[in-house]
mmCIF file of C-alpha atoms and ligand atoms in Angstrom:
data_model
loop_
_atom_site.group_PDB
_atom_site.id
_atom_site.type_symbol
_atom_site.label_atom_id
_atom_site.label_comp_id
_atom_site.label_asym_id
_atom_site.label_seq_id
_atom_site.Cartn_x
_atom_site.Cartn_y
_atom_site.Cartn_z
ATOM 1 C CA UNK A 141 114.659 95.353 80.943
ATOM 2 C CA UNK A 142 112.502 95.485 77.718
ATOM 3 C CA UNK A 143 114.868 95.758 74.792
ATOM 4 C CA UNK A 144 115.401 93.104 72.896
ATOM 5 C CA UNK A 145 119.264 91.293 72.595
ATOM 6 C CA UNK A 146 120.099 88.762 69.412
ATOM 7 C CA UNK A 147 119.460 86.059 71.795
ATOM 8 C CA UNK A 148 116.154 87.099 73.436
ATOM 9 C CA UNK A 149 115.101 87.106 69.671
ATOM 10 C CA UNK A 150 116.659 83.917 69.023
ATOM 11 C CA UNK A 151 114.747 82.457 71.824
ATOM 12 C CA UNK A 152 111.425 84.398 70.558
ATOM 13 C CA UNK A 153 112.113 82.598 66.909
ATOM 14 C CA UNK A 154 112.535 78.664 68.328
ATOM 15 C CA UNK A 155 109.910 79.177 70.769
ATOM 16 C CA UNK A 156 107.501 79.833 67.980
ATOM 17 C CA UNK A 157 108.946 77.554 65.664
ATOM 18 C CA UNK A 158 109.079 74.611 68.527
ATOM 19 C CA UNK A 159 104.813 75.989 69.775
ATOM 20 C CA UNK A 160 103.812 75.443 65.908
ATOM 21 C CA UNK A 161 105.137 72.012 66.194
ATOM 22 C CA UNK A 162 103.227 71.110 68.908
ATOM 23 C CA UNK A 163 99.931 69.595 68.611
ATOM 24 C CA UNK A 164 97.197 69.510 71.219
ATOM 25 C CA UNK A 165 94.190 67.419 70.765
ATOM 26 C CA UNK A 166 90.963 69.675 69.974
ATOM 27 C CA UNK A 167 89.354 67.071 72.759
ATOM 28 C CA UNK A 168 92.088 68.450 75.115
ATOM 29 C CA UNK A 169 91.472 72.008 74.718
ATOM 30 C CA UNK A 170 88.306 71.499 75.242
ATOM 31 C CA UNK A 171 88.526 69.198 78.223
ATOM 32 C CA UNK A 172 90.383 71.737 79.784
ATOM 33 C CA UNK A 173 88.802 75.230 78.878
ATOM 34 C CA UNK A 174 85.858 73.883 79.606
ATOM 35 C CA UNK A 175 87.106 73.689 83.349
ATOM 36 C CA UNK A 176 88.319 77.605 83.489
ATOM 37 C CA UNK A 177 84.806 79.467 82.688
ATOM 38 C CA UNK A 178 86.308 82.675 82.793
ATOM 39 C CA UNK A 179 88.078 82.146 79.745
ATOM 40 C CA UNK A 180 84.256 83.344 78.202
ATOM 41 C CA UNK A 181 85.060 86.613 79.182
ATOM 42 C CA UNK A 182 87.322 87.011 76.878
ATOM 43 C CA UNK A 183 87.200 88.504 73.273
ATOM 44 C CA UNK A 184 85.798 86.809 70.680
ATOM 45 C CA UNK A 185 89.163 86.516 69.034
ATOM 46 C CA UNK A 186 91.173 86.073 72.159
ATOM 47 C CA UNK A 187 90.259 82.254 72.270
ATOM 48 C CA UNK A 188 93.301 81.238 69.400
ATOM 49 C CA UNK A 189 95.360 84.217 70.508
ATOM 50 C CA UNK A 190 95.445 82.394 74.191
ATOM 51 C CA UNK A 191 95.992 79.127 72.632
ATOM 52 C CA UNK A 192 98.916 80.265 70.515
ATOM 53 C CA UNK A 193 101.100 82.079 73.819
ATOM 54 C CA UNK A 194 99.965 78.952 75.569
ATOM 55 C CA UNK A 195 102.251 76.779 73.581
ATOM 56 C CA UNK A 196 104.924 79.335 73.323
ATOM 57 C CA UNK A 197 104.483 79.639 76.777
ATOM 58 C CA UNK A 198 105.159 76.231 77.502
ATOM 59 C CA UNK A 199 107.946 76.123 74.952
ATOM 60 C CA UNK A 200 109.769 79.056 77.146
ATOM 61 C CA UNK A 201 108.927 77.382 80.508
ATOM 62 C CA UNK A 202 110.244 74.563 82.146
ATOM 63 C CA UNK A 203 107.551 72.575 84.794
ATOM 64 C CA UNK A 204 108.457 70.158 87.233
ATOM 65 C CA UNK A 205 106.665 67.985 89.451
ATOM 66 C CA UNK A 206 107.248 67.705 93.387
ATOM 67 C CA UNK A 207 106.135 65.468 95.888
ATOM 68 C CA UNK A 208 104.959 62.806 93.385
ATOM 69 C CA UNK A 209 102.442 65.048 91.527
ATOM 70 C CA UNK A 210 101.467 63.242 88.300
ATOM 71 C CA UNK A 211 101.902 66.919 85.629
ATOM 72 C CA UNK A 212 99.757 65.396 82.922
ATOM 73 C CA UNK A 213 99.433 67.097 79.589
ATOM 74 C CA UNK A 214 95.916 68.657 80.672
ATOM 75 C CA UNK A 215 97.707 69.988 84.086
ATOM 76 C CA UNK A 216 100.398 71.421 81.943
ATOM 77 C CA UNK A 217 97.674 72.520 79.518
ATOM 78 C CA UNK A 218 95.625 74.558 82.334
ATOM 79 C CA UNK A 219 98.430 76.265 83.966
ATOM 80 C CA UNK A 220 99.966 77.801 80.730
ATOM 81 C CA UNK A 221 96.638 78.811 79.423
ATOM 82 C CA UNK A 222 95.555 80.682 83.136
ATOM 83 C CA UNK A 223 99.148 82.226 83.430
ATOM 84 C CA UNK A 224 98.580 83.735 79.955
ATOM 85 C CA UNK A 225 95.221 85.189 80.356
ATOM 86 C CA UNK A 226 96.730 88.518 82.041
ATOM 87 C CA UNK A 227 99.962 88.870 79.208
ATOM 88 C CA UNK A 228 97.307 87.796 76.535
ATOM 89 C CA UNK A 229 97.678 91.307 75.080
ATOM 90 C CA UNK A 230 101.118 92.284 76.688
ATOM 91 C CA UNK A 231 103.113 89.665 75.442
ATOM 92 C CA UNK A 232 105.360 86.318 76.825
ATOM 93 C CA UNK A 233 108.322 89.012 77.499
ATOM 94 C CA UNK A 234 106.855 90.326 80.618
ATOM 95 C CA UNK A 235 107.453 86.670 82.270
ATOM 96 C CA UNK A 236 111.359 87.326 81.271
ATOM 97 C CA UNK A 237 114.184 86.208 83.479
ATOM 98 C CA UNK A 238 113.266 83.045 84.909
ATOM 99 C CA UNK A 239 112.022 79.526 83.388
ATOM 100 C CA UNK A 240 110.946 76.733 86.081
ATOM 101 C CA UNK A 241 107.559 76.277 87.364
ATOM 102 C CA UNK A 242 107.256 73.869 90.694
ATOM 103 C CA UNK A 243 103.685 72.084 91.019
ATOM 104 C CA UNK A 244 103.024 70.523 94.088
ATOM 105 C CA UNK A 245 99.824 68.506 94.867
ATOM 106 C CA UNK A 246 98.735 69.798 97.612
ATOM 107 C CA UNK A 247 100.190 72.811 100.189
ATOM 108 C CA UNK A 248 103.285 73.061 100.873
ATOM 109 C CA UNK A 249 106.065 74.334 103.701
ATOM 110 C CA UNK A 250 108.407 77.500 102.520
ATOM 111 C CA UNK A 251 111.323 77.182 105.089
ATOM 112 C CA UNK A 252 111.241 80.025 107.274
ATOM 113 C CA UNK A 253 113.781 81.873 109.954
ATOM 114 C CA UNK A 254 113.421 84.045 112.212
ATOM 115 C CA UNK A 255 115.864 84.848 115.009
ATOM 116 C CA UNK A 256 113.579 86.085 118.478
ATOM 117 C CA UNK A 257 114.704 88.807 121.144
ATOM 118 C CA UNK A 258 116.698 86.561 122.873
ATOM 119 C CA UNK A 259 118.814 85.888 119.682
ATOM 120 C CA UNK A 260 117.427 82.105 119.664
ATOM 121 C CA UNK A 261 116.868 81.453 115.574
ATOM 122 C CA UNK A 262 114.281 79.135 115.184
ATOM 123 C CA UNK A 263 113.454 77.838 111.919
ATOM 124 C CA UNK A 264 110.152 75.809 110.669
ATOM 125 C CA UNK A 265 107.933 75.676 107.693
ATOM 126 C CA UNK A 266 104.809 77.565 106.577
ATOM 127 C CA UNK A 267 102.227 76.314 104.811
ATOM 128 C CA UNK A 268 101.598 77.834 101.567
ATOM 129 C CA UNK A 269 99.525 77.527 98.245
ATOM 130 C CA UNK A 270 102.056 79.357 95.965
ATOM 131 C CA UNK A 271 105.077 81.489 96.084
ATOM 132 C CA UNK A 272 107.220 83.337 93.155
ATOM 133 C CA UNK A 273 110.487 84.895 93.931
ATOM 134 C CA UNK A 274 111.621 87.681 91.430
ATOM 135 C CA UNK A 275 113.930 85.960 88.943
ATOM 136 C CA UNK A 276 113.417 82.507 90.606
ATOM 137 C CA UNK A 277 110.685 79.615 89.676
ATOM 138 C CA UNK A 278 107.021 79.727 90.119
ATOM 139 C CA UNK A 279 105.711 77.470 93.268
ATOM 140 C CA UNK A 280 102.137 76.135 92.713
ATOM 141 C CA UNK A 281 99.967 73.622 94.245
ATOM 142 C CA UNK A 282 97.642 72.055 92.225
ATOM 143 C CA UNK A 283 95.008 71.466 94.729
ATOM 144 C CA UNK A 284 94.601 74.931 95.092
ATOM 145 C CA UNK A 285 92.599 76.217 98.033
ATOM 146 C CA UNK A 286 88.503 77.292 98.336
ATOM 147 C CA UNK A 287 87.578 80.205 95.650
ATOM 148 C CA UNK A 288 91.546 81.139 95.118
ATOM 149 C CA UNK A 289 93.322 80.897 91.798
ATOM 150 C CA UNK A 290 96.502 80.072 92.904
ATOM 151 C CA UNK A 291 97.897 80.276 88.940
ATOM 152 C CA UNK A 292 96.599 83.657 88.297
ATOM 153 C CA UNK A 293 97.991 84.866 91.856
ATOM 154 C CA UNK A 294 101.362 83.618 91.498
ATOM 155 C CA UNK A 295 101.907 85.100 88.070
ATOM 156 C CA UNK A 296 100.167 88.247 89.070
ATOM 157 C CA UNK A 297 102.810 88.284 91.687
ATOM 158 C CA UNK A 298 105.473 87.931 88.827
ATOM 159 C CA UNK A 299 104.021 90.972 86.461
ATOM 160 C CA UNK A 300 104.251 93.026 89.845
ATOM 161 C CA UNK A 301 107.658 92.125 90.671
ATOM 162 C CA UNK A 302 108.552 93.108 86.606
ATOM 163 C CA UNK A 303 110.331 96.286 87.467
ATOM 164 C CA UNK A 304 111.693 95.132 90.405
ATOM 165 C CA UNK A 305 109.940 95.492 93.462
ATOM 166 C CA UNK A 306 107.098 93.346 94.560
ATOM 167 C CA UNK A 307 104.921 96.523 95.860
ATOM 168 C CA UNK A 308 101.882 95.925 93.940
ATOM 169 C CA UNK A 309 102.733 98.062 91.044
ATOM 170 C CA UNK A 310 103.501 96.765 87.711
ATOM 171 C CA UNK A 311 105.463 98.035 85.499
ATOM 172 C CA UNK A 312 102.814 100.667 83.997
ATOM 173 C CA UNK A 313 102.674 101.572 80.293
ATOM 174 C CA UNK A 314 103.081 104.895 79.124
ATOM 175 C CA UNK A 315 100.336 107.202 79.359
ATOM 176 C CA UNK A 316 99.483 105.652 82.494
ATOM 177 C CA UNK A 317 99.448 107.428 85.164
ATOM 178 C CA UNK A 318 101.885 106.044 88.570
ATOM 179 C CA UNK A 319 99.601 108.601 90.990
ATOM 180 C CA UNK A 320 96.494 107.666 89.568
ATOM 181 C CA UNK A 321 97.022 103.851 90.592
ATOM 182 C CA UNK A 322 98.745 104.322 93.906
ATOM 183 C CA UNK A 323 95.599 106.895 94.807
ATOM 184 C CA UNK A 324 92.898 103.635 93.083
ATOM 185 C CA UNK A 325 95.120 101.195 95.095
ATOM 186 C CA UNK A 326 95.784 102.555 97.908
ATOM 187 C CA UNK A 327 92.368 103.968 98.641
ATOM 188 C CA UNK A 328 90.834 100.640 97.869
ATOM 189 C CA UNK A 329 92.936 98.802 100.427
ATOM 190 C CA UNK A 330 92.938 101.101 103.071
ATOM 191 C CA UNK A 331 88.865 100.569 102.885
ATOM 192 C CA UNK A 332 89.383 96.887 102.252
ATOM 193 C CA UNK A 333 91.935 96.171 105.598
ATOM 194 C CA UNK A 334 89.004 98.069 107.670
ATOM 195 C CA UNK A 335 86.318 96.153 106.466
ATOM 196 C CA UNK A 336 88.193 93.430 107.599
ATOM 197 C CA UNK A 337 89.386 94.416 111.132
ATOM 198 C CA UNK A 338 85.870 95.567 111.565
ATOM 199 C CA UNK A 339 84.729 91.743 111.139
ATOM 200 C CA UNK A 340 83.123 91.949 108.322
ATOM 201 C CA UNK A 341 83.025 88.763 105.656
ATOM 202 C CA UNK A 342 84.452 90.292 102.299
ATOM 203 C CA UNK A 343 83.577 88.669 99.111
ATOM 204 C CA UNK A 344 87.243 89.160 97.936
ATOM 205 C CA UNK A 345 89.747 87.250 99.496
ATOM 206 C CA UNK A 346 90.777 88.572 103.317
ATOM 207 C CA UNK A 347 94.282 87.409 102.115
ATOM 208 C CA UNK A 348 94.372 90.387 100.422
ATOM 209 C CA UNK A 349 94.544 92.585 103.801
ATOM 210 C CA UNK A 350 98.068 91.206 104.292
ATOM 211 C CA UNK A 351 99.910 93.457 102.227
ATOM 212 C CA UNK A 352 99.492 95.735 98.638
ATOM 213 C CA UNK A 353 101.315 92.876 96.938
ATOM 214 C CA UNK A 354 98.801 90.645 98.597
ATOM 215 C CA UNK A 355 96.080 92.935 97.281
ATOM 216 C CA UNK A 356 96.989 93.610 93.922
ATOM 217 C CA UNK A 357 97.271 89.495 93.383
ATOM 218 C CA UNK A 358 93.975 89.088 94.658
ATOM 219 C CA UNK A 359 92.596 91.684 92.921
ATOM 220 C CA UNK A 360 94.199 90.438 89.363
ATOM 221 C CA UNK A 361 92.368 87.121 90.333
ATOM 222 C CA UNK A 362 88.909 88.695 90.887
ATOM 223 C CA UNK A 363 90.033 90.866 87.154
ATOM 224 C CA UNK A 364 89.750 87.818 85.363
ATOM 225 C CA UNK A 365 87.462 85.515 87.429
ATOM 226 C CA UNK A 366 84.834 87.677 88.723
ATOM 227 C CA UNK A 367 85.430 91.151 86.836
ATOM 228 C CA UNK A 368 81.502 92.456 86.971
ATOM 229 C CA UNK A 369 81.862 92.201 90.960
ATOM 230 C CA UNK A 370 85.262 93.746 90.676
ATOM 231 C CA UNK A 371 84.186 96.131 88.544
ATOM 232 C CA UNK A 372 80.887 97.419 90.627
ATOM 233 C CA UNK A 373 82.645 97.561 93.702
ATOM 234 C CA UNK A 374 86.035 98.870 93.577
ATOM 235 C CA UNK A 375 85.542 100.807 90.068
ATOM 236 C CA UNK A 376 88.774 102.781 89.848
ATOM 237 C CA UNK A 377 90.949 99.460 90.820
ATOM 238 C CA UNK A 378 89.126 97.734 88.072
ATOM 239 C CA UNK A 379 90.286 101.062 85.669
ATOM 240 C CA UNK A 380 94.025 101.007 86.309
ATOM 241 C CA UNK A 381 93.685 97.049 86.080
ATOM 242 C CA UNK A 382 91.949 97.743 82.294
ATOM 243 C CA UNK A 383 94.545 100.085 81.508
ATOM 244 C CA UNK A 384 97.503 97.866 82.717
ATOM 245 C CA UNK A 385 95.647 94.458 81.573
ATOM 246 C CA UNK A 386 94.582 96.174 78.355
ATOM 247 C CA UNK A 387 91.335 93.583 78.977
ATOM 248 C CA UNK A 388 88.112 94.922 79.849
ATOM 249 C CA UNK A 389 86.984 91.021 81.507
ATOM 250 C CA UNK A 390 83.744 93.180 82.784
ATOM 251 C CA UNK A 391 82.695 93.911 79.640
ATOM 252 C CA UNK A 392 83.229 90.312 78.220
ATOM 253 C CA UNK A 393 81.737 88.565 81.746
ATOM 254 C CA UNK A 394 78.508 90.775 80.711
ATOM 255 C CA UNK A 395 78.224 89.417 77.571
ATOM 256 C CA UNK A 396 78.614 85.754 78.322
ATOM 257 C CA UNK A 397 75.875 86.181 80.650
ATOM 258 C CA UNK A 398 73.768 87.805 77.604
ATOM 259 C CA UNK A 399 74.688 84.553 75.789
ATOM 260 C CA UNK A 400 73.676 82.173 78.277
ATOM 261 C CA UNK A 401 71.678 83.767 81.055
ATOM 262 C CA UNK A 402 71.701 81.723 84.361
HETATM 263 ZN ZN1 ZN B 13 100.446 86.025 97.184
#
């Protein structure tokens, strides 16, 4: 899935070309970064770097607008710049096969069916605040619910469906190790789904319980938004996560707060 055809690199080469056309307003950046503070925790030089796959990013990507959702430049701005914070240092290839990105303004229903014992189908809608399909669009809503990132979650979702199964393993790099994260994973949610049936109030997500695809897009959130906390409490998640990432958030997070204590 990773080698690269004539017109993968023909796409790379007007994607650039048409991203160092573009120009965004420093005031617009701005305006917007200054509304995802976890873009502190990364690198010093990571700021341009994020900037730069931004554009390309939206140069690649096609958004549309459902429902009568107003996708102004700064909503356009914010998603690209949050889904690229986890491929900031693996590249705009891993979102490959697929271009459209649905916003909605608020939650939606994903059409459901589901035929019962006596072979009655009945069909209705759930309510939902994001859903990718492997090879089809991103579904977001912009109003996003308490504490989630619904951008980070569904494009965590699409990194883990990558190779081909959305099972809440990536498509690891080599030298990494496929026992080592099923062993940090699965240990990690086996403890996390008991804490919760036990009634206890986790600071990550319940969500997560539902499933390890569930858990690994929760857990990419907390990577990026709340890495220390990740980091402290479920310390060989946060590992594989480094290792796949190829971020260390935690270490970035700690500085930030060196800068500007609070
Ligand atoms: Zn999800």
């Amino acid at each position: 899935m990773w080698f690269l055809n004539p017109f993968e690199a023909i796409g790379r080469w007007r994607r650039a070309r048409a991203a160092r056309r573009s120009q965004v307003p420093e005031a617009l950046w701005r305006m917007v970064e200054s509304a995802l503070p976890f873009l502190d925790y990364l690198p010093a030089d990571g700021r341009p770097r994020l900037r730069a796959l931004a554009l390309e990013f939206l140069a690649a990507k096609e958004m549309a607008a459902a429902q009568g959702f107003e996708l102004t430049d700064a909503v356009r701005l914010s998603i690209a710049l949050q889904a690229c914070v986890p491929i900031l240092e693996l590249g705009l290839d891993y979102y490959q096969g697929w271009v459209g990105i649905v916003v909605y303004p608020g939650d939606f229903l994903i059409p459901r069916r589901h035929t019962d014992e006596h072979g009655v189908v009945h069909e209705y809608g759930e309510a939902a605040l994001g859903e990718a399909w492997e090879g089809g669009p991103v579904v977001l809503s912009w109003a996003g619910g308490e504490g989630v990132n619904v951008v980070l979650h569904e494009f965590a979702h699409k990194l883990d469906m990558a190779n081909g199964a959305t099972d809440g393993m990536p498509p690891l790099h080599a030298g990494m190790s496929r026992e080592a994260w099923a062993r940090a994973f699965g240990e990690a949610y086996a403890q996390f789904c008991r804490f919760v049936d036990e009634g206890h109030d986790p600071w990550l997500d319940p969500y997560a319980a539902e499933s390890p695809s569930e858990f690994f897009a929760v857990a990419s959130e907390a990577f990026f938004e709340a890495p220390l906390l990740l980091r402290e409490d479920m310390a060989a998640v946060y590992e594989q996560m480094r290792l796949f990432y190829r971020q260390d958030p935690a270490e970035g997070e700690r500085r930030a707060r060196a800068l500007s204590p609070r």
